[in-house]
């Protein structure tokens, strides 16, 4: 009996430091995962990029709130916890468990820089689109283009929201221009090639659209002059 106790004591002395170190890694990693998940949710809640994406995907009239903040926060939490578990099992020398988990996480970590780069491009596109939208909308409202086109100053008609519509078009056009760069950062070549072809056709046809819009505006002004 004493020999068995001595043997267990020796095994505990040999394995105890690794077990304590592994538990410390597990607890500390759990706290880090919670803090990182909370920080990501708070950061996303202070911006409207995720809400714009959710509205774009699910539609503006949907009654179901797409909680991207919670999804991304959970994804960050579970990803960090998987890494923590790998470190835990490696610390306690259970390589039979840590090696399969490491093989699972390695492709995700290898793809993570692409995901971060695409996220940075998306944020830049959102900032640029938001600034241009506000500038164009403010400039068109300063010229009172909506009132002039609708004739609100003379017959009381409701102004056409042309400035807001044009600002929205420019807003989404910026995202469309950045979309090939985002897909390239994500290495989604299957989607990049047809989108690039479509975007080239749109850019080539854009002067025709601008010319047609200019002709329409000039014709409308001439019609208003003849009417008066």
Coordinates of C-alpha atoms in Angstrom, one line a residue:
X1 CA 0.0 0.0 0.0
X2 CA 2.8 2.4 0.9
X3 CA 4.5 1.6 -2.4
X4 CA 1.4 2.4 -4.3
X5 CA 1.1 5.8 -2.5
X6 CA 4.7 6.5 -3.1
X7 CA 4.3 5.7 -6.8
X8 CA 1.3 8.0 -7.1
X9 CA 3.1 10.7 -5.2
X10 CA 6.1 10.5 -7.6
X11 CA 3.7 10.6 -10.6
X12 CA 2.0 13.6 -9.2
X13 CA 5.3 15.4 -8.5
X14 CA 6.4 14.6 -12.1
X15 CA 3.0 15.5 -13.7
X16 CA 1.8 18.2 -11.2
X17 CA 3.7 21.2 -12.5
X18 CA 2.5 20.5 -16.1
X19 CA -1.1 20.1 -14.9
X20 CA -0.9 23.4 -12.9
X21 CA 0.6 25.2 -15.8
X22 CA -2.0 23.8 -18.1
X23 CA -4.8 24.9 -15.8
X24 CA -3.3 28.4 -15.6
X25 CA -3.2 28.6 -19.4
X26 CA -6.8 27.4 -19.6
X27 CA -8.1 30.0 -17.1
X28 CA -6.0 32.8 -18.5
X29 CA -7.0 32.0 -22.0
X30 CA -10.7 31.9 -21.1
X31 CA -10.4 35.4 -19.6
X32 CA -8.6 36.6 -22.8
X33 CA -11.3 35.0 -25.0
X34 CA -14.1 36.7 -23.0
X35 CA -12.4 40.1 -23.1
X36 CA -11.6 39.9 -26.8
X37 CA -15.2 38.8 -27.6
X38 CA -16.6 41.7 -25.6
X39 CA -14.3 44.2 -27.2
X40 CA -15.2 43.0 -30.7
X41 CA -18.9 43.3 -29.9
X42 CA -18.5 46.8 -28.5
X43 CA -16.4 47.9 -31.5
X44 CA -19.0 46.6 -33.9
X45 CA -21.9 48.2 -32.0
X46 CA -20.2 51.6 -32.4
X47 CA -20.2 51.4 -36.2
X48 CA -22.9 50.8 -38.7
X49 CA -20.9 48.8 -41.2
X50 CA -22.2 45.5 -39.9
X51 CA -25.8 46.9 -39.9
X52 CA -25.4 48.0 -43.5
X53 CA -24.2 44.5 -44.5
X54 CA -27.1 42.9 -42.6
X55 CA -29.6 45.2 -44.3
X56 CA -28.0 44.5 -47.7
X57 CA -28.2 40.7 -47.1
X58 CA -31.6 40.4 -45.4
X59 CA -33.3 43.4 -47.0
X60 CA -34.3 46.7 -45.4
X61 CA -37.9 45.6 -44.7
X62 CA -37.0 42.5 -42.7
X63 CA -38.4 42.2 -39.2
X64 CA -35.7 39.9 -38.0
X65 CA -32.7 41.7 -36.6
X66 CA -29.4 40.2 -37.9
X67 CA -27.1 40.4 -34.9
X68 CA -23.7 40.3 -36.6
X69 CA -22.1 41.7 -33.4
X70 CA -23.0 38.6 -31.4
X71 CA -22.0 36.2 -34.2
X72 CA -18.6 37.8 -34.7
X73 CA -18.1 38.0 -30.9
X74 CA -18.9 34.3 -30.5
X75 CA -16.6 33.4 -33.5
X76 CA -13.7 35.3 -31.9
X77 CA -14.4 33.6 -28.5
X78 CA -14.5 30.1 -29.9
X79 CA -11.4 30.6 -32.1
X80 CA -9.4 31.8 -29.1
X81 CA -10.7 29.0 -26.9
X82 CA -9.6 26.4 -29.5
X83 CA -6.1 27.9 -29.5
X84 CA -6.2 27.9 -25.7
X85 CA -7.2 24.2 -25.6
X86 CA -4.3 23.4 -28.0
X87 CA -1.9 25.2 -25.6
X88 CA -3.5 23.4 -22.6
X89 CA -3.2 19.9 -24.0
X90 CA 0.3 20.6 -25.2
X91 CA 1.3 21.8 -21.8
X92 CA 0.0 18.6 -20.1
X93 CA 1.7 16.6 -22.8
X94 CA -1.5 15.2 -24.4
X95 CA -0.3 15.5 -28.0
X96 CA -2.8 12.9 -29.1
X97 CA -5.5 15.5 -28.5
X98 CA -3.5 18.7 -29.4
X99 CA -2.3 17.6 -32.8
X100 CA -5.7 17.1 -34.4
X101 CA -6.9 20.4 -33.0
X102 CA -3.7 22.1 -34.3
X103 CA -4.4 20.6 -37.7
X104 CA -7.9 22.1 -37.5
X105 CA -6.8 25.6 -36.5
X106 CA -3.8 26.0 -38.8
X107 CA -5.8 26.6 -42.0
X108 CA -8.0 29.1 -40.1
X109 CA -4.9 31.0 -38.8
X110 CA -3.3 31.0 -42.3
X111 CA -6.5 32.5 -43.7
X112 CA -6.9 35.1 -40.9
X113 CA -4.6 37.7 -42.5
X114 CA -6.7 37.7 -45.6
X115 CA -9.8 38.1 -43.5
X116 CA -8.3 41.1 -41.6
X117 CA -7.2 42.7 -44.9
X118 CA -10.7 42.3 -46.4
X119 CA -12.1 43.8 -43.2
X120 CA -9.8 46.8 -43.4
X121 CA -10.8 47.4 -47.0
X122 CA -14.4 47.2 -46.1
X123 CA -14.0 49.8 -43.3
X124 CA -12.1 52.1 -45.7
X125 CA -14.9 51.7 -48.3
X126 CA -17.5 52.5 -45.7
X127 CA -15.6 55.6 -44.5
X128 CA -15.1 56.9 -48.1
X129 CA -18.7 56.1 -49.1
X130 CA -20.1 57.8 -46.0
X131 CA -18.0 60.9 -46.5
X132 CA -18.9 61.2 -50.2
X133 CA -22.5 60.6 -49.5
X134 CA -22.7 63.4 -46.9
X135 CA -20.7 65.8 -49.1
X136 CA -22.8 65.2 -52.3
X137 CA -26.0 65.3 -50.4
X138 CA -25.1 68.6 -48.7
X139 CA -23.8 70.1 -51.9
X140 CA -27.0 69.2 -53.9
X141 CA -29.2 70.4 -51.1
X142 CA -27.3 73.7 -51.0
X143 CA -28.1 74.3 -54.6
X144 CA -31.8 73.5 -53.9
X145 CA -31.8 71.2 -56.9
X146 CA -34.7 69.1 -55.6
X147 CA -37.0 72.2 -55.3
X148 CA -36.0 73.5 -58.7
X149 CA -36.7 70.2 -60.4
X150 CA -40.0 69.7 -58.7
X151 CA -41.1 73.4 -59.1
X152 CA -41.9 73.5 -55.4
X153 CA -41.3 77.2 -55.2
X154 CA -44.1 78.0 -57.6
X155 CA -46.9 75.3 -57.4
X156 CA -46.3 73.8 -53.9
X157 CA -45.3 70.3 -55.3
X158 CA -43.4 68.0 -53.0
X159 CA -39.6 68.2 -53.8
X160 CA -38.1 65.2 -55.6
X161 CA -35.5 63.4 -53.4
X162 CA -32.9 63.6 -56.2
X163 CA -30.0 64.7 -54.0
X164 CA -30.6 61.8 -51.6
X165 CA -31.0 59.3 -54.4
X166 CA -27.9 60.4 -56.1
X167 CA -26.0 60.3 -52.8
X168 CA -27.2 56.8 -52.2
X169 CA -26.1 55.8 -55.7
X170 CA -22.6 57.1 -55.1
X171 CA -22.5 55.4 -51.7
X172 CA -23.2 51.9 -53.1
X173 CA -21.0 52.6 -56.1
X174 CA -18.0 53.0 -53.8
X175 CA -18.7 49.6 -52.3
X176 CA -19.0 48.2 -55.8
X177 CA -15.6 49.6 -56.7
X178 CA -14.0 48.2 -53.6
X179 CA -15.7 44.8 -53.9
X180 CA -13.1 43.3 -56.3
X181 CA -10.3 44.4 -54.0
X182 CA -12.1 42.7 -51.1
X183 CA -12.7 39.5 -53.0
X184 CA -9.1 39.5 -54.1
X185 CA -8.0 39.9 -50.5
X186 CA -10.1 36.9 -49.6
X187 CA -8.7 35.0 -52.6
X188 CA -12.2 34.3 -53.9
X189 CA -11.1 34.0 -57.6
X190 CA -14.3 32.2 -58.6
X191 CA -16.3 35.3 -57.7
X192 CA -13.6 37.9 -58.6
X193 CA -13.4 37.1 -62.4
X194 CA -17.1 37.5 -63.3
X195 CA -17.5 40.5 -61.0
X196 CA -14.4 42.2 -62.6
X197 CA -16.0 41.6 -66.0
X198 CA -19.3 43.1 -64.9
X199 CA -17.6 46.1 -63.3
X200 CA -15.6 46.8 -66.5
X201 CA -18.8 46.7 -68.5
X202 CA -20.5 49.1 -66.0
X203 CA -17.6 51.5 -66.1
X204 CA -17.5 51.4 -69.9
X205 CA -21.3 52.1 -70.0
X206 CA -21.1 54.9 -67.4
X207 CA -20.4 57.8 -69.8
X208 CA -23.5 56.9 -71.7
X209 CA -25.6 57.0 -68.5
X210 CA -24.1 60.4 -67.5
X211 CA -24.8 61.8 -71.0
X212 CA -28.4 60.5 -70.9
X213 CA -28.9 62.0 -67.5
X214 CA -27.5 65.4 -68.6
X215 CA -29.7 65.4 -71.7
X216 CA -32.7 64.5 -69.5
X217 CA -32.0 67.4 -67.0
X218 CA -31.4 69.9 -69.8
X219 CA -34.6 68.7 -71.5
X220 CA -36.5 69.1 -68.3
X221 CA -35.3 72.6 -67.8
X222 CA -36.3 73.5 -71.3
X223 CA -39.8 72.0 -70.8
X224 CA -40.2 74.0 -67.6
X225 CA -39.3 77.2 -69.4
X226 CA -41.7 76.5 -72.2
X227 CA -44.5 75.6 -69.6
X228 CA -44.0 78.9 -67.8

